[in-house]
CSV table of C-alpha atoms in Angstrom, one decimal:
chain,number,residue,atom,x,y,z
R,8,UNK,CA,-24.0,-3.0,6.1
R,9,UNK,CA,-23.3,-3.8,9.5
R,10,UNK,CA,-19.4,-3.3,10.5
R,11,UNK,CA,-17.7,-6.4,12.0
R,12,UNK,CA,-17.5,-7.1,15.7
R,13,UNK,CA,-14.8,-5.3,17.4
R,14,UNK,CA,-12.2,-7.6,18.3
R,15,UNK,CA,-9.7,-7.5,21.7
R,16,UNK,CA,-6.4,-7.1,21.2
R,17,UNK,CA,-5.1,-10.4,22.4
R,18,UNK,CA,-7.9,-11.7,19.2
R,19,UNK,CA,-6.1,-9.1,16.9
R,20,UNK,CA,-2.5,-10.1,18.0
R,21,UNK,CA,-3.2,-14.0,16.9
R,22,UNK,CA,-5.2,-12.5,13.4
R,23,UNK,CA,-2.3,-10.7,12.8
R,24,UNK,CA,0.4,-13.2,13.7
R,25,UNK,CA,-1.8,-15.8,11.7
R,26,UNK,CA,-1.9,-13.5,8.7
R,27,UNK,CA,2.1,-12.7,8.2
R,28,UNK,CA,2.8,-16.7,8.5
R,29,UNK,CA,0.4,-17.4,5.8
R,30,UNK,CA,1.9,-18.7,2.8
R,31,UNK,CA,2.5,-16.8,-0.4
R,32,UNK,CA,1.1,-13.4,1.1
R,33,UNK,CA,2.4,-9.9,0.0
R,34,UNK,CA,3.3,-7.1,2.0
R,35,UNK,CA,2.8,-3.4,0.4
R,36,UNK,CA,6.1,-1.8,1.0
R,37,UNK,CA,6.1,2.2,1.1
R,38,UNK,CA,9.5,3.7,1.2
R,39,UNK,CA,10.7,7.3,0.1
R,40,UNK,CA,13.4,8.8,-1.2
R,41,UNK,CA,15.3,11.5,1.0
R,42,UNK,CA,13.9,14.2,-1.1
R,43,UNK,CA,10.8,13.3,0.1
R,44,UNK,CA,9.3,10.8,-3.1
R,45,UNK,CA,7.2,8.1,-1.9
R,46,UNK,CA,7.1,4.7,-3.2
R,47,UNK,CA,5.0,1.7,-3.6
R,48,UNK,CA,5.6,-1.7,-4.1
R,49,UNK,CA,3.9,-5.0,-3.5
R,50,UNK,CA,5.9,-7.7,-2.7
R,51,UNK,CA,6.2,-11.0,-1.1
R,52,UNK,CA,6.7,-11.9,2.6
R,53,UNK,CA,8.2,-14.2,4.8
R,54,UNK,CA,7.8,-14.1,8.3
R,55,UNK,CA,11.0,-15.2,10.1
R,56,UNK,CA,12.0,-15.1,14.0
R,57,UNK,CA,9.6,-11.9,13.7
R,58,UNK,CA,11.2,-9.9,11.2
R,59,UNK,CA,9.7,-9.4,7.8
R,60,UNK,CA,11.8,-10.9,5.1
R,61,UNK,CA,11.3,-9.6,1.5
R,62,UNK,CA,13.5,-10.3,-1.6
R,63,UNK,CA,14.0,-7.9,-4.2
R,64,UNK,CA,16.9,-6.7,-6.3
R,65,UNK,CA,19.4,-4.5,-4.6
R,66,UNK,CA,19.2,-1.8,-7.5
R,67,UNK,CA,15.7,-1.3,-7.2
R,68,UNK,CA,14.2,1.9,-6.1
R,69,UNK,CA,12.6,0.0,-2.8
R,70,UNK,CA,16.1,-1.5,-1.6
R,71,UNK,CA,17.6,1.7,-2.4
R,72,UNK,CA,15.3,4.1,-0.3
R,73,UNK,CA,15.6,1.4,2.5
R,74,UNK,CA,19.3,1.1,2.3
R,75,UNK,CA,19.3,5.3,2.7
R,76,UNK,CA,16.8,5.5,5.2
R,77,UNK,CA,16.5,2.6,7.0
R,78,UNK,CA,12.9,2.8,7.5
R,79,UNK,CA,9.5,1.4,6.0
R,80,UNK,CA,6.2,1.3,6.3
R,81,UNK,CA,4.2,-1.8,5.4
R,82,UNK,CA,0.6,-3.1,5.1
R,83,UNK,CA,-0.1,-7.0,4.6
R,84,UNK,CA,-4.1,-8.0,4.0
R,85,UNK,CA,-7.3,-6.3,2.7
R,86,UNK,CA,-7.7,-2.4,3.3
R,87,UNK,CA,-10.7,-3.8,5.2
R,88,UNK,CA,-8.4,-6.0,7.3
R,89,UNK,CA,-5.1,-4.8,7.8
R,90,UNK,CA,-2.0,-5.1,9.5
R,91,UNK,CA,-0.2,-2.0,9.2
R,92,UNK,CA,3.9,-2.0,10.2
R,93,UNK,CA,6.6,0.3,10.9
R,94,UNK,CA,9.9,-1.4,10.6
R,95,UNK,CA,13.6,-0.5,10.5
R,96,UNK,CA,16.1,-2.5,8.3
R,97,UNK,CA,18.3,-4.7,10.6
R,98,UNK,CA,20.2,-6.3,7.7
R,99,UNK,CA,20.9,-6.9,3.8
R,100,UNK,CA,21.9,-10.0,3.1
R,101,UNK,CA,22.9,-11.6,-0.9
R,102,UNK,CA,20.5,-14.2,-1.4
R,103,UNK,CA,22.9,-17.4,-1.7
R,104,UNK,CA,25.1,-16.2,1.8
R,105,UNK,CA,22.4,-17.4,4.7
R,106,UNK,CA,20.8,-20.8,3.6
R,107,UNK,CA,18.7,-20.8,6.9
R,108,UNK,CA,17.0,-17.4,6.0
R,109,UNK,CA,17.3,-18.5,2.2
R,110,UNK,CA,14.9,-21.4,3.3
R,111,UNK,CA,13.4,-20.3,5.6
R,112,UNK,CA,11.9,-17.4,2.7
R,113,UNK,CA,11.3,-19.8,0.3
R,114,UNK,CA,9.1,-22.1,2.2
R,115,UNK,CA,6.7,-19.0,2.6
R,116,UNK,CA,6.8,-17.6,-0.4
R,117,UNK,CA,5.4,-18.8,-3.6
R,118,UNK,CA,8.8,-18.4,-5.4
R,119,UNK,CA,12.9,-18.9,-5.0
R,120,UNK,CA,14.9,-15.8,-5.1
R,121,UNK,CA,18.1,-17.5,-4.0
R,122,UNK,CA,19.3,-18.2,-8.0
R,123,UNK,CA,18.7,-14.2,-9.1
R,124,UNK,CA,21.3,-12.5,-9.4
R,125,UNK,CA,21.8,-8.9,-8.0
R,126,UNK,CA,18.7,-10.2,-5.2
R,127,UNK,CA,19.6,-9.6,-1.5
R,128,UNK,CA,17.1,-10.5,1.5
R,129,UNK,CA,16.1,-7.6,3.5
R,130,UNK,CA,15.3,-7.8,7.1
R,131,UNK,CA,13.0,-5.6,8.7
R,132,UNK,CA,12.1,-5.3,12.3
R,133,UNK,CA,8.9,-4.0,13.3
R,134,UNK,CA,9.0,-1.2,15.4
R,135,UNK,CA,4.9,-0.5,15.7
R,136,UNK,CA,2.5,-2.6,14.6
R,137,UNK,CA,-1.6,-1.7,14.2
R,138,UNK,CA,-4.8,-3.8,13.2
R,139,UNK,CA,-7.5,-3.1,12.1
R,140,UNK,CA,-11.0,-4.0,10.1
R,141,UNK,CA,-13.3,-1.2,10.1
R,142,UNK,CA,-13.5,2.4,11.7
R,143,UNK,CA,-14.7,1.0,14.7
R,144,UNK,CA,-11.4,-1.0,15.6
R,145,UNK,CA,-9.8,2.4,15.0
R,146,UNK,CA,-9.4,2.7,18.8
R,147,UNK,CA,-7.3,-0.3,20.7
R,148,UNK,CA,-5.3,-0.5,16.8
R,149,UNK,CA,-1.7,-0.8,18.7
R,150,UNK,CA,-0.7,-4.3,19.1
R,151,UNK,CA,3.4,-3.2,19.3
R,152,UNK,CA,5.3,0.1,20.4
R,153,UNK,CA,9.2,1.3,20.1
R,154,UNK,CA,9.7,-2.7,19.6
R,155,UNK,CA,7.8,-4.1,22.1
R,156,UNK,CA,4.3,-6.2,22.2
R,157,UNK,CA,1.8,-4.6,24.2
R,158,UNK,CA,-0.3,-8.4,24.0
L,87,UNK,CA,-0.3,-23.1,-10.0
L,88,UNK,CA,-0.2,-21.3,-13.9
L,89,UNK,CA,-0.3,-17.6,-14.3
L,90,UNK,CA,-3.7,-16.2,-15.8
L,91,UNK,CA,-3.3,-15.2,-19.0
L,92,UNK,CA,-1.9,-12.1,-20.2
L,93,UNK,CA,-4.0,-8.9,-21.1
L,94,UNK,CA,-2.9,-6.1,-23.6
L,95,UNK,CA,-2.8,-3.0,-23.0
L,96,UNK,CA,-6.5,-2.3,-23.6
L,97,UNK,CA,-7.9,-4.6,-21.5
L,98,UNK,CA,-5.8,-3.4,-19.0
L,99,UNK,CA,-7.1,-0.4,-19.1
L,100,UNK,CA,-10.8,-1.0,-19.5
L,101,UNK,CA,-9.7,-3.1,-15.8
L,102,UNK,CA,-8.0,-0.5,-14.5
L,103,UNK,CA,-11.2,2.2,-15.2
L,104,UNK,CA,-13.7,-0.5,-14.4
L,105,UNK,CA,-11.7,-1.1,-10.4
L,106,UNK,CA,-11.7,3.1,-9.6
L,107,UNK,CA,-15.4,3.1,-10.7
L,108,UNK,CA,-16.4,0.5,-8.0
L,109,UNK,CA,-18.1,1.6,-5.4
L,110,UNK,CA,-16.7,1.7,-2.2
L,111,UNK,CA,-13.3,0.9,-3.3
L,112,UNK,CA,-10.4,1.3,-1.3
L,113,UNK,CA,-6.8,2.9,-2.2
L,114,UNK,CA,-3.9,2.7,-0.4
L,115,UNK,CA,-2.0,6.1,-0.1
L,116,UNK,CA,1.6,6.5,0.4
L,117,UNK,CA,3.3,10.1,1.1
L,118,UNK,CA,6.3,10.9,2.7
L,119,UNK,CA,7.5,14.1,4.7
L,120,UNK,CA,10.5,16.1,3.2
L,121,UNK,CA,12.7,14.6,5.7
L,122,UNK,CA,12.4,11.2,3.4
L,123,UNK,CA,9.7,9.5,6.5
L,124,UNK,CA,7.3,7.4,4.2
L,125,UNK,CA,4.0,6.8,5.3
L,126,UNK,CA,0.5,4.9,4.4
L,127,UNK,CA,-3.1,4.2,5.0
L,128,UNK,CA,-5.9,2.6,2.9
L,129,UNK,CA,-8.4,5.5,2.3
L,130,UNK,CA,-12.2,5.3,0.5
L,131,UNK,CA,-11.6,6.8,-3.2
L,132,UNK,CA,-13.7,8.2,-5.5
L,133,UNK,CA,-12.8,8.2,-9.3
L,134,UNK,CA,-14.3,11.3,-10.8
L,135,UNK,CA,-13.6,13.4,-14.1
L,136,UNK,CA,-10.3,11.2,-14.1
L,137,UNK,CA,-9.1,12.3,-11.2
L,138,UNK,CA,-8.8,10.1,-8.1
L,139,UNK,CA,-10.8,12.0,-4.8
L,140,UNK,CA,-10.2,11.1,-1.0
L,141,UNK,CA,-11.6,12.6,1.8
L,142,UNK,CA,-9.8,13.0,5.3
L,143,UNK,CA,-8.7,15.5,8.3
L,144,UNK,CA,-6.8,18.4,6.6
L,145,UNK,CA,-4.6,17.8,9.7
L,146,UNK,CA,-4.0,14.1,9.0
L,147,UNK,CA,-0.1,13.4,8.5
L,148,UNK,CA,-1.2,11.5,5.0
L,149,UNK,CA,-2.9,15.2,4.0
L,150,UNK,CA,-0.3,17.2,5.0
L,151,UNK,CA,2.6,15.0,3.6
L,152,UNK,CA,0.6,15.8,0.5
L,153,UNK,CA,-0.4,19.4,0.9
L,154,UNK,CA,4.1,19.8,1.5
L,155,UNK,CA,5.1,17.4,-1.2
L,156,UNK,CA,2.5,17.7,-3.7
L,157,UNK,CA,3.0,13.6,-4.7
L,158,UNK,CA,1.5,10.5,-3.4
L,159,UNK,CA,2.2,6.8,-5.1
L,160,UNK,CA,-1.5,5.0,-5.3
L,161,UNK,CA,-2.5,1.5,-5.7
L,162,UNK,CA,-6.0,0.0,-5.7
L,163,UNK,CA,-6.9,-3.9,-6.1
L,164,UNK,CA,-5.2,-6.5,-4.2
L,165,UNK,CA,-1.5,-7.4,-5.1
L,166,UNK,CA,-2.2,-9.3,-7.4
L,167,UNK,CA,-4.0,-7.2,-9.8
L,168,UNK,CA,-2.9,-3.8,-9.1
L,169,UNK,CA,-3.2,-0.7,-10.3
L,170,UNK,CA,-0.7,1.7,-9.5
L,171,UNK,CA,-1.0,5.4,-10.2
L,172,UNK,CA,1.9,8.1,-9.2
L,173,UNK,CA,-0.3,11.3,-8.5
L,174,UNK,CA,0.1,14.9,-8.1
L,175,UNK,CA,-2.2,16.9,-5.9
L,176,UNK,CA,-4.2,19.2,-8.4
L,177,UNK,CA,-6.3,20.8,-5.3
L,178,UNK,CA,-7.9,20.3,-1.6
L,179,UNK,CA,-11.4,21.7,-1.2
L,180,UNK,CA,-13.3,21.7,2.1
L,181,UNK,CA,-16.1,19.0,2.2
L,182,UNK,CA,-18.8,21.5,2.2
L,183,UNK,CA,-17.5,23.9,-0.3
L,184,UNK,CA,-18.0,21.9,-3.7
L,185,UNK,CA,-21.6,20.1,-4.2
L,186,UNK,CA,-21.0,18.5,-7.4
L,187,UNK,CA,-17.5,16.6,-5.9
L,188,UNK,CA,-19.2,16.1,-2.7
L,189,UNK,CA,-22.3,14.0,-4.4
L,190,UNK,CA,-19.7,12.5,-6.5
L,191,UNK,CA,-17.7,11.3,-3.5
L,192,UNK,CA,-20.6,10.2,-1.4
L,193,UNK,CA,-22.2,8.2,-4.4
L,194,UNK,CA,-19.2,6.0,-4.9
L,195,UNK,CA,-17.6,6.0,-1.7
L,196,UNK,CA,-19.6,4.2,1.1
L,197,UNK,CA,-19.7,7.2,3.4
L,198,UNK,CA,-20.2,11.1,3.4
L,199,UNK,CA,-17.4,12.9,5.0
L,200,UNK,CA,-19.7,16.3,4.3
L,201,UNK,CA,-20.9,16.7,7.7
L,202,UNK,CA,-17.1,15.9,8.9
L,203,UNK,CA,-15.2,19.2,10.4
L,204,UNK,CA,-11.8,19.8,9.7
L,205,UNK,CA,-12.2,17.4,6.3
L,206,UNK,CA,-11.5,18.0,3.0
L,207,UNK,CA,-11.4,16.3,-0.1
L,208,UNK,CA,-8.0,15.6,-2.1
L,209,UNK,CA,-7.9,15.9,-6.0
L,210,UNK,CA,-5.1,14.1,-7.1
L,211,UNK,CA,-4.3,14.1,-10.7
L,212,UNK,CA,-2.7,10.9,-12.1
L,213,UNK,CA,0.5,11.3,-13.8
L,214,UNK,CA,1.4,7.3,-14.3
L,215,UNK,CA,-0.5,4.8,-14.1
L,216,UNK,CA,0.3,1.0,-14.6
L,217,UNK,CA,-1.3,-2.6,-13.9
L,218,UNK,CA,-0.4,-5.8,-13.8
L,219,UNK,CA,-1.1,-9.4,-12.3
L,220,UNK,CA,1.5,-11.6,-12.3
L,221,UNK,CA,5.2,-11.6,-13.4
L,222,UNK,CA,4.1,-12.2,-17.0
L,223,UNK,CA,2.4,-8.9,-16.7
L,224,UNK,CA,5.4,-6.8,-15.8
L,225,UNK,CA,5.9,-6.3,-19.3
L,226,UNK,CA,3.3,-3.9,-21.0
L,227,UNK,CA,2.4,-2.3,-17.4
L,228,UNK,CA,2.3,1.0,-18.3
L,229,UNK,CA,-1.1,2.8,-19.3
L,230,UNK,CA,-0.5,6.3,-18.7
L,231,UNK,CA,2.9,8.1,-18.9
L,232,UNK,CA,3.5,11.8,-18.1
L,233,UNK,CA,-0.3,12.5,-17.5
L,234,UNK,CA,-1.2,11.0,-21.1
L,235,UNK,CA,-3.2,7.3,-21.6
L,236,UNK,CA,-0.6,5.7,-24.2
L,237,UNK,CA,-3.8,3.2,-24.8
């Protein structure tokens, strides 16, 4: 089968800027432990002053290894068409104390965390960000570096 | 919009075998370095002898995460329907070293690494495996615990 047609990046920025504001999308959220245990999740996204918002229960294993570490790395679309981020946690927030993010979340995602109990909101800045389709988008991949769109 | 129906357990796991046999399936890979870094790419699988084979550069950061660690968290299908498999590397083989995994490979996946210097193929041995849709499927996820199918 014939591989897609490569796209510029200025094509790839507005894919992938299109993609995270899509409603009721998922993000894939690796995080590890400090001894070095990896761990999966998916989960959903919002896409907010361009952080990535995700709601989850503070005890769980993801908002603990981000709380320790402060980093993540995160995949949104297809393995075929992704957008792959690094991100660093700028804040954890209870779910019922910032109505703007709290509706800003919900109006993305396909559910309501802000009744849940033990839920916080955590906000991740992007620190890279890649996209690509197929091998041959491989090269041109970096649409953001240390923070800052190239595009 | 209502939540498809429930599976048990065994047709979760017919699913779950049926989605690694399909060829040129994707699985997304997350590792993390001993210093608690997580990381992750999709990657072509191959499901053979119950194990769960990728190819790549034996000097990628994904391979030698793993090669350090031993561990990797896997999950294949969108996120949605996902199956998520906690692995343990069980060996790495050069590409040109073992016929019978590299015909496996290359008849599932949708290209040969063979010719491919510096590649090799990862065994990785499940240790848990669990799938689920929806919420309603969070219950009942597990299919495999401690390296044994409980189904």
């Amino acid at each position: 089968m014939a591989l897609p047609a490569v796209r510029d990046v200025r094509t790839r920025k507005a894919d992938t800027l299109a993609m995270l504001a899509t409603p009721a999308i998922d993000v894939w959220v690796a995080t590890a432990a400090a001894t070095g245990v990896p761990y999966l999740v998916p989960l959903s996204l919002a896409w907010v002053d361009e952080r990535v918002v995700i709601a989850l229960e503070e005890s769980s294993r993801t908002a603990r290894n981000l709380t320790a570490s402060g980093t993540a790395r995160l995949a949104v679309g297809p393995t075929r068409d992704v957008v792959m981020i690094d991100a660093v946690l700028e804040k954890s927030v209870g779910v019922a104390t910032d109505d703007a993010l709290g509706t800003a979340y919900a109006a993305q995602a396909d559910w309501d965390p802000r009744g849940q109990p033990g839920y916080v909101f955590l906000v991740l800045r992007p620190v890279q960000v890649q996209a690509w389709r197929e091998v041959n988008e491989i090269a041109g991949r970096t649409l953001m570096r240390d923070g800052t769109w190239l595009v």
